[in-house]
Amino acid sequence: MEYRTDPFAAQLGIAFSRQTDTGIITTAVISEKHLNPYKIAHGGVAYTLGCVTAQWSAAVCRDREMEVSAVSSQYLAPLGLGPAECESRLLFADKGHCTYEVSVRDGNGRLCFSQLVMLQPRETEKTVNRNFPRTIFPASEDVLPNPITGLRFPMQSPGPFCDMTQIYILDCGLDITTVGADILPKTSDDRGAAHCGLVYTCCDTGVGVASSLRGSLAVTVSSAMKYFRPAEVGPVRVTVQSVRAGHTILYYLVTAEDGTGTPVAAGQFCLHPKQELNGLAEEIMNECKS
């Protein structure tokens, strides 16, 4: 595999910059299409940038085709419009696995995002998927609104990045929220499976929707994901379960399945409620209803 043949990385504008003693540096320019409804980069953008950089590091520095197996992420500061730089540093490698520490900085050099990305050998014998059927469509006017939110589902999650990745809210309640996305050519990896960044974007979007149902918006503080197998059949379907809803910390468990109902990933999310954003939350919900 030529290490830069990654459709989702191309959509995000991720580019190889240079090799270092311990890894590589990549760059991207955060534009309007990468933003969430709150005018900062969607969590899935920095996450995908980090995962792609780790995979490219293994290809460039170690001549190994690897896939993401587990990721621990910390959001340290908002990533806004403009240039971003991602640097990887090899922490561990043996014959079968690699672990990279990855950091994302904005154009001012501020550390915005940090990851530990664990990689495992790719199953290269699998055929490339070239079939990308659409299965999720917006609800028609004759669909009854959800009694909790007053919204009709499926509905596309608001924000430019969810528009680009076609993330849909399928259903939501106080304890369970469901989000899904078809696998598209632009959101797949180089063999046609759902990109790990797409799976994560569904998860991060889902916990954001779940937190808004509790009367406030929340920002992701940290997450931990484990990937079981590639999602080769769409749509990706993510279930978000509330574990704890405190005044300062929200905890969620997420599970992701492919179109056959087979589990492909699971994770834990920690969010911090931002009470000052309540007015914006109400504004976004009103826009969705209209």
mmCIF file of N, CA, C and O in Angstrom, residues 47-120:
data_model
loop_
_atom_site.group_PDB
_atom_site.id
_atom_site.type_symbol
_atom_site.label_atom_id
_atom_site.label_comp_id
_atom_site.label_asym_id
_atom_site.label_seq_id
_atom_site.Cartn_x
_atom_site.Cartn_y
_atom_site.Cartn_z
ATOM 1 N N TYR A 47 -8.872 13.874 15.887
ATOM 2 C CA TYR A 47 -8.713 12.436 16.101
ATOM 3 C C TYR A 47 -8.214 11.752 14.830
ATOM 4 O O TYR A 47 -7.259 10.955 14.869
ATOM 5 N N THR A 48 -8.853 12.052 13.699
ATOM 6 C CA THR A 48 -8.451 11.431 12.437
ATOM 7 C C THR A 48 -7.053 11.862 12.047
ATOM 8 O O THR A 48 -6.248 11.037 11.573
ATOM 9 N N LEU A 49 -6.733 13.134 12.250
ATOM 10 C CA LEU A 49 -5.388 13.632 11.954
ATOM 11 C C LEU A 49 -4.344 12.835 12.735
ATOM 12 O O LEU A 49 -3.304 12.434 12.189
ATOM 13 N N GLY A 50 -4.604 12.576 14.010
ATOM 14 C CA GLY A 50 -3.666 11.826 14.825
ATOM 15 C C GLY A 50 -3.527 10.383 14.388
ATOM 16 O O GLY A 50 -2.415 9.849 14.287
ATOM 17 N N CYS A 51 -4.646 9.717 14.109
ATOM 18 C CA CYS A 51 -4.598 8.314 13.702
ATOM 19 C C CYS A 51 -3.894 8.142 12.367
ATOM 20 O O CYS A 51 -3.088 7.215 12.185
ATOM 21 N N VAL A 52 -4.203 9.023 11.423
ATOM 22 C CA VAL A 52 -3.558 8.950 10.111
ATOM 23 C C VAL A 52 -2.053 9.163 10.246
ATOM 24 O O VAL A 52 -1.246 8.457 9.629
ATOM 25 N N THR A 53 -1.662 10.130 11.067
ATOM 26 C CA THR A 53 -0.234 10.405 11.260
ATOM 27 C C THR A 53 0.479 9.197 11.855
ATOM 28 O O THR A 53 1.601 8.863 11.449
ATOM 29 N N ALA A 54 -0.161 8.512 12.816
ATOM 30 C CA ALA A 54 0.446 7.322 13.398
ATOM 31 C C ALA A 54 0.602 6.215 12.360
ATOM 32 O O ALA A 54 1.653 5.563 12.273
ATOM 33 N N GLN A 55 -0.428 6.001 11.543
ATOM 34 C CA GLN A 55 -0.347 4.966 10.512
ATOM 35 C C GLN A 55 0.728 5.297 9.479
ATOM 36 O O GLN A 55 1.501 4.415 9.068
ATOM 37 N N TRP A 56 0.774 6.545 9.056
ATOM 38 C CA TRP A 56 1.801 6.936 8.090
ATOM 39 C C TRP A 56 3.195 6.823 8.698
ATOM 40 O O TRP A 56 4.160 6.498 8.003
ATOM 41 N N SER A 57 3.302 7.070 9.990
ATOM 42 C CA SER A 57 4.602 6.944 10.656
ATOM 43 C C SER A 57 5.124 5.513 10.557
ATOM 44 O O SER A 57 6.306 5.280 10.274
ATOM 45 N N ALA A 58 4.234 4.546 10.804
ATOM 46 C CA ALA A 58 4.646 3.148 10.713
ATOM 47 C C ALA A 58 5.050 2.790 9.290
ATOM 48 O O ALA A 58 6.007 2.031 9.076
ATOM 49 N N ALA A 59 4.342 3.352 8.304
ATOM 50 C CA ALA A 59 4.665 3.058 6.908
ATOM 51 C C ALA A 59 5.977 3.699 6.478
ATOM 52 O O ALA A 59 6.815 3.069 5.826
ATOM 53 N N VAL A 60 6.179 4.966 6.861
ATOM 54 C CA VAL A 60 7.366 5.704 6.437
ATOM 55 C C VAL A 60 8.610 5.256 7.189
ATOM 56 O O VAL A 60 9.670 5.011 6.597
ATOM 57 N N CYS A 61 8.485 5.149 8.501
ATOM 58 C CA CYS A 61 9.660 4.911 9.335
ATOM 59 C C CYS A 61 9.988 3.436 9.521
ATOM 60 O O CYS A 61 11.153 3.092 9.745
ATOM 61 N N ARG A 62 8.965 2.573 9.435
ATOM 62 C CA ARG A 62 9.193 1.167 9.733
ATOM 63 C C ARG A 62 8.783 0.240 8.598
ATOM 64 O O ARG A 62 8.887 -0.980 8.721
ATOM 65 N N ASP A 63 8.297 0.830 7.496
ATOM 66 C CA ASP A 63 7.902 0.065 6.317
ATOM 67 C C ASP A 63 6.912 -1.039 6.676
ATOM 68 O O ASP A 63 7.037 -2.189 6.258
ATOM 69 N N ARG A 64 5.902 -0.658 7.484
ATOM 70 C CA ARG A 64 4.913 -1.624 7.943
ATOM 71 C C ARG A 64 3.511 -1.089 7.708
ATOM 72 O O ARG A 64 3.218 0.058 8.020
ATOM 73 N N GLU A 65 2.643 -1.931 7.142
ATOM 74 C CA GLU A 65 1.244 -1.585 6.955
ATOM 75 C C GLU A 65 0.492 -1.935 8.225
ATOM 76 O O GLU A 65 0.381 -3.109 8.586
ATOM 77 N N MET A 66 -0.032 -0.918 8.883
ATOM 78 C CA MET A 66 -0.669 -1.113 10.182
ATOM 79 C C MET A 66 -2.075 -0.520 10.174
ATOM 80 O O MET A 66 -2.388 0.381 9.387
ATOM 81 N N GLU A 67 -2.916 -1.029 11.074
ATOM 82 C CA GLU A 67 -4.232 -0.452 11.283
ATOM 83 C C GLU A 67 -4.402 -0.125 12.757
ATOM 84 O O GLU A 67 -3.740 -0.698 13.623
ATOM 85 N N VAL A 68 -5.305 0.808 13.031
ATOM 86 C CA VAL A 68 -5.527 1.271 14.400
ATOM 87 C C VAL A 68 -6.252 0.191 15.193
ATOM 88 O O VAL A 68 -7.278 -0.335 14.752
ATOM 89 N N SER A 69 -5.733 -0.113 16.381
ATOM 90 C CA SER A 69 -6.380 -1.100 17.248
ATOM 91 C C SER A 69 -6.958 -0.472 18.512
ATOM 92 O O SER A 69 -7.991 -0.930 19.018
ATOM 93 N N ALA A 70 -6.323 0.566 19.041
ATOM 94 C CA ALA A 70 -6.828 1.238 20.244
ATOM 95 C C ALA A 70 -6.251 2.644 20.304
ATOM 96 O O ALA A 70 -5.118 2.879 19.873
ATOM 97 N N VAL A 71 -7.046 3.573 20.839
ATOM 98 C CA VAL A 71 -6.634 4.973 20.896
ATOM 99 C C VAL A 71 -7.121 5.588 22.205
ATOM 100 O O VAL A 71 -8.287 5.432 22.586
ATOM 101 N N SER A 72 -6.229 6.302 22.875
ATOM 102 C CA SER A 72 -6.583 7.114 24.038
ATOM 103 C C SER A 72 -6.331 8.571 23.676
ATOM 104 O O SER A 72 -5.238 8.912 23.217
ATOM 105 N N SER A 73 -7.345 9.423 23.867
ATOM 106 C CA SER A 73 -7.264 10.814 23.405
ATOM 107 C C SER A 73 -7.591 11.790 24.520
ATOM 108 O O SER A 73 -8.464 11.523 25.353
ATOM 109 N N GLN A 74 -6.908 12.933 24.498
ATOM 110 C CA GLN A 74 -7.167 14.019 25.439
ATOM 111 C C GLN A 74 -7.308 15.324 24.660
ATOM 112 O O GLN A 74 -6.414 15.679 23.880
ATOM 113 N N TYR A 75 -8.427 16.015 24.893
ATOM 114 C CA TYR A 75 -8.663 17.317 24.264
ATOM 115 C C TYR A 75 -8.215 18.401 25.239
ATOM 116 O O TYR A 75 -8.778 18.549 26.322
ATOM 117 N N LEU A 76 -7.200 19.152 24.860
ATOM 118 C CA LEU A 76 -6.578 20.100 25.771
ATOM 119 C C LEU A 76 -6.993 21.543 25.518
ATOM 120 O O LEU A 76 -6.996 22.361 26.441
ATOM 121 N N ALA A 77 -7.315 21.881 24.274
ATOM 122 C CA ALA A 77 -7.727 23.243 23.925
ATOM 123 C C ALA A 77 -8.477 23.176 22.599
ATOM 124 O O ALA A 77 -8.242 22.272 21.792
ATOM 125 N N PRO A 78 -9.391 24.125 22.337
ATOM 126 C CA PRO A 78 -10.114 24.123 21.068
ATOM 127 C C PRO A 78 -9.167 24.313 19.888
ATOM 128 O O PRO A 78 -8.209 25.081 19.956
ATOM 129 N N LEU A 79 -9.451 23.599 18.811
ATOM 130 C CA LEU A 79 -8.690 23.741 17.569
ATOM 131 C C LEU A 79 -9.524 24.574 16.612
ATOM 132 O O LEU A 79 -10.608 24.156 16.201
ATOM 133 N N GLY A 80 -9.040 25.766 16.291
ATOM 134 C CA GLY A 80 -9.800 26.689 15.455
ATOM 135 C C GLY A 80 -9.341 26.709 14.017
ATOM 136 O O GLY A 80 -8.548 25.866 13.567
ATOM 137 N N LEU A 81 -9.849 27.679 13.275
ATOM 138 C CA LEU A 81 -9.509 27.816 11.863
ATOM 139 C C LEU A 81 -8.027 28.119 11.681
ATOM 140 O O LEU A 81 -7.409 28.781 12.509
ATOM 141 N N GLY A 82 -7.473 27.620 10.574
ATOM 142 C CA GLY A 82 -6.084 27.909 10.254
ATOM 143 C C GLY A 82 -5.230 26.659 10.218
ATOM 144 O O GLY A 82 -5.725 25.529 10.314
ATOM 145 N N PRO A 83 -3.926 26.819 10.101
ATOM 146 C CA PRO A 83 -3.033 25.666 9.974
ATOM 147 C C PRO A 83 -2.941 24.863 11.271
ATOM 148 O O PRO A 83 -3.046 25.407 12.368
ATOM 149 N N ALA A 84 -2.756 23.567 11.115
ATOM 150 C CA ALA A 84 -2.531 22.665 12.247
ATOM 151 C C ALA A 84 -1.379 21.737 11.887
ATOM 152 O O ALA A 84 -1.187 21.389 10.723
ATOM 153 N N GLU A 85 -0.620 21.351 12.900
ATOM 154 C CA GLU A 85 0.523 20.464 12.693
ATOM 155 C C GLU A 85 0.423 19.292 13.653
ATOM 156 O O GLU A 85 0.096 19.463 14.825
ATOM 157 N N CYS A 86 0.689 18.104 13.154
ATOM 158 C CA CYS A 86 0.596 16.893 13.961
ATOM 159 C C CYS A 86 1.940 16.172 13.934
ATOM 160 O O CYS A 86 2.502 15.936 12.861
ATOM 161 N N GLU A 87 2.451 15.827 15.100
ATOM 162 C CA GLU A 87 3.741 15.154 15.204
ATOM 163 C C GLU A 87 3.585 13.845 15.956
ATOM 164 O O GLU A 87 2.903 13.777 16.979
ATOM 165 N N SER A 88 4.223 12.804 15.456
ATOM 166 C CA SER A 88 4.191 11.499 16.097
ATOM 167 C C SER A 88 5.550 11.178 16.702
ATOM 168 O O SER A 88 6.589 11.616 16.205
ATOM 169 N N ARG A 89 5.510 10.395 17.764
ATOM 170 C CA ARG A 89 6.745 9.945 18.424
ATOM 171 C C ARG A 89 6.576 8.486 18.812
ATOM 172 O O ARG A 89 5.655 8.131 19.540
ATOM 173 N N LEU A 90 7.451 7.624 18.314
ATOM 174 C CA LEU A 90 7.360 6.202 18.596
ATOM 175 C C LEU A 90 7.688 5.934 20.058
ATOM 176 O O LEU A 90 8.738 6.327 20.557
ATOM 177 N N LEU A 91 6.761 5.238 20.747
ATOM 178 C CA LEU A 91 6.981 4.866 22.135
ATOM 179 C C LEU A 91 7.364 3.402 22.287
ATOM 180 O O LEU A 91 8.158 3.049 23.168
ATOM 181 N N PHE A 92 6.790 2.552 21.425
ATOM 182 C CA PHE A 92 7.011 1.120 21.569
ATOM 183 C C PHE A 92 6.807 0.442 20.225
ATOM 184 O O PHE A 92 5.929 0.821 19.448
ATOM 185 N N ALA A 93 7.621 -0.576 19.956
ATOM 186 C CA ALA A 93 7.445 -1.388 18.757
ATOM 187 C C ALA A 93 8.050 -2.763 18.984
ATOM 188 O O ALA A 93 9.124 -2.895 19.583
ATOM 189 N N ASP A 94 7.324 -3.784 18.539
ATOM 190 C CA ASP A 94 7.878 -5.128 18.491
ATOM 191 C C ASP A 94 7.546 -5.698 17.118
ATOM 192 O O ASP A 94 7.225 -4.946 16.193
ATOM 193 N N LYS A 95 7.596 -6.996 16.960
ATOM 194 C CA LYS A 95 7.363 -7.581 15.643
ATOM 195 C C LYS A 95 5.915 -7.435 15.187
ATOM 196 O O LYS A 95 5.640 -7.501 13.993
ATOM 197 N N GLY A 96 5.004 -7.245 16.149
ATOM 198 C CA GLY A 96 3.601 -7.206 15.770
ATOM 199 C C GLY A 96 2.884 -5.896 15.978
ATOM 200 O O GLY A 96 1.890 -5.626 15.309
ATOM 201 N N HIS A 97 3.354 -5.037 16.900
ATOM 202 C CA HIS A 97 2.584 -3.863 17.273
ATOM 203 C C HIS A 97 3.480 -2.630 17.395
ATOM 204 O O HIS A 97 4.695 -2.743 17.603
ATOM 205 N N CYS A 98 2.835 -1.472 17.273
ATOM 206 C CA CYS A 98 3.507 -0.185 17.485
ATOM 207 C C CYS A 98 2.597 0.699 18.319
ATOM 208 O O CYS A 98 1.364 0.614 18.225
ATOM 209 N N THR A 99 3.192 1.570 19.126
ATOM 210 C CA THR A 99 2.439 2.592 19.848
ATOM 211 C C THR A 99 3.113 3.935 19.627
ATOM 212 O O THR A 99 4.324 4.071 19.843
ATOM 213 N N TYR A 100 2.319 4.915 19.183
ATOM 214 C CA TYR A 100 2.830 6.258 18.945
ATOM 215 C C TYR A 100 2.143 7.257 19.866
ATOM 216 O O TYR A 100 0.927 7.161 20.116
ATOM 217 N N GLU A 101 2.910 8.208 20.354
ATOM 218 C CA GLU A 101 2.359 9.392 21.004
ATOM 219 C C GLU A 101 2.213 10.463 19.937
ATOM 220 O O GLU A 101 3.152 10.733 19.186
ATOM 221 N N VAL A 102 1.020 11.043 19.845
ATOM 222 C CA VAL A 102 0.724 11.996 18.785
ATOM 223 C C VAL A 102 0.226 13.294 19.410
ATOM 224 O O VAL A 102 -0.577 13.271 20.349
ATOM 225 N N SER A 103 0.702 14.413 18.902
ATOM 226 C CA SER A 103 0.255 15.720 19.395
ATOM 227 C C SER A 103 -0.157 16.595 18.223
ATOM 228 O O SER A 103 0.467 16.571 17.158
ATOM 229 N N VAL A 104 -1.233 17.350 18.422
ATOM 230 C CA VAL A 104 -1.746 18.280 17.413
ATOM 231 C C VAL A 104 -1.655 19.694 17.967
ATOM 232 O O VAL A 104 -2.161 19.971 19.059
ATOM 233 N N ARG A 105 -1.014 20.574 17.214
ATOM 234 C CA ARG A 105 -0.870 21.981 17.610
ATOM 235 C C ARG A 105 -1.498 22.877 16.554
ATOM 236 O O ARG A 105 -1.514 22.541 15.365
ATOM 237 N N ASP A 106 -2.010 24.028 17.007
ATOM 238 C CA ASP A 106 -2.579 24.985 16.064
ATOM 239 C C ASP A 106 -1.482 25.860 15.476
ATOM 240 O O ASP A 106 -0.285 25.650 15.727
ATOM 241 N N GLY A 107 -1.880 26.857 14.689
ATOM 242 C CA GLY A 107 -0.907 27.698 14.011
ATOM 243 C C GLY A 107 -0.062 28.540 14.931
ATOM 244 O O GLY A 107 1.006 29.023 14.531
ATOM 245 N N ASN A 108 -0.494 28.711 16.187
ATOM 246 C CA ASN A 108 0.290 29.463 17.181
ATOM 247 C C ASN A 108 1.187 28.562 18.017
ATOM 248 O O ASN A 108 1.836 29.030 18.961
ATOM 249 N N GLY A 109 1.212 27.271 17.695
ATOM 250 C CA GLY A 109 2.037 26.338 18.460
ATOM 251 C C GLY A 109 1.394 25.830 19.730
ATOM 252 O O GLY A 109 2.034 25.113 20.506
ATOM 253 N N ARG A 110 0.130 26.164 19.964
ATOM 254 C CA ARG A 110 -0.556 25.725 21.180
ATOM 255 C C ARG A 110 -0.947 24.255 21.061
ATOM 256 O O ARG A 110 -1.508 23.825 20.045
ATOM 257 N N LEU A 111 -0.661 23.468 22.089
ATOM 258 C CA LEU A 111 -1.025 22.057 22.104
ATOM 259 C C LEU A 111 -2.531 21.938 22.335
ATOM 260 O O LEU A 111 -3.049 22.348 23.372
ATOM 261 N N CYS A 112 -3.231 21.384 21.348
ATOM 262 C CA CYS A 112 -4.685 21.282 21.406
ATOM 263 C C CYS A 112 -5.188 19.862 21.659
ATOM 264 O O CYS A 112 -6.284 19.683 22.189
ATOM 265 N N PHE A 113 -4.376 18.876 21.287
ATOM 266 C CA PHE A 113 -4.880 17.509 21.291
ATOM 267 C C PHE A 113 -3.717 16.548 21.443
ATOM 268 O O PHE A 113 -2.641 16.760 20.879
ATOM 269 N N SER A 114 -3.915 15.488 22.236
ATOM 270 C CA SER A 114 -2.865 14.504 22.464
ATOM 271 C C SER A 114 -3.463 13.103 22.391
ATOM 272 O O SER A 114 -4.602 12.879 22.834
ATOM 273 N N GLN A 115 -2.698 12.165 21.837
ATOM 274 C CA GLN A 115 -3.185 10.809 21.658
ATOM 275 C C GLN A 115 -2.095 9.780 21.951
ATOM 276 O O GLN A 115 -0.905 10.055 21.781
ATOM 277 N N LEU A 116 -2.525 8.609 22.362
ATOM 278 C CA LEU A 116 -1.728 7.398 22.279
ATOM 279 C C LEU A 116 -2.432 6.490 21.287
ATOM 280 O O LEU A 116 -3.602 6.126 21.494
ATOM 281 N N VAL A 117 -1.757 6.159 20.187
ATOM 282 C CA VAL A 117 -2.356 5.359 19.121
ATOM 283 C C VAL A 117 -1.629 4.018 19.047
ATOM 284 O O VAL A 117 -0.414 3.980 18.807
ATOM 285 N N MET A 118 -2.367 2.942 19.256
ATOM 286 C CA MET A 118 -1.800 1.594 19.176
ATOM 287 C C MET A 118 -2.180 0.971 17.841
ATOM 288 O O MET A 118 -3.355 1.000 17.441
ATOM 289 N N LEU A 119 -1.190 0.435 17.143
ATOM 290 C CA LEU A 119 -1.368 -0.124 15.811
ATOM 291 C C LEU A 119 -1.069 -1.612 15.814
ATOM 292 O O LEU A 119 -0.241 -2.092 16.584
ATOM 293 N N GLN A 120 -1.762 -2.318 14.924
ATOM 294 C CA GLN A 120 -1.516 -3.745 14.736
ATOM 295 C C GLN A 120 -1.397 -4.032 13.242
ATOM 296 O O GLN A 120 -1.814 -3.218 12.419
#
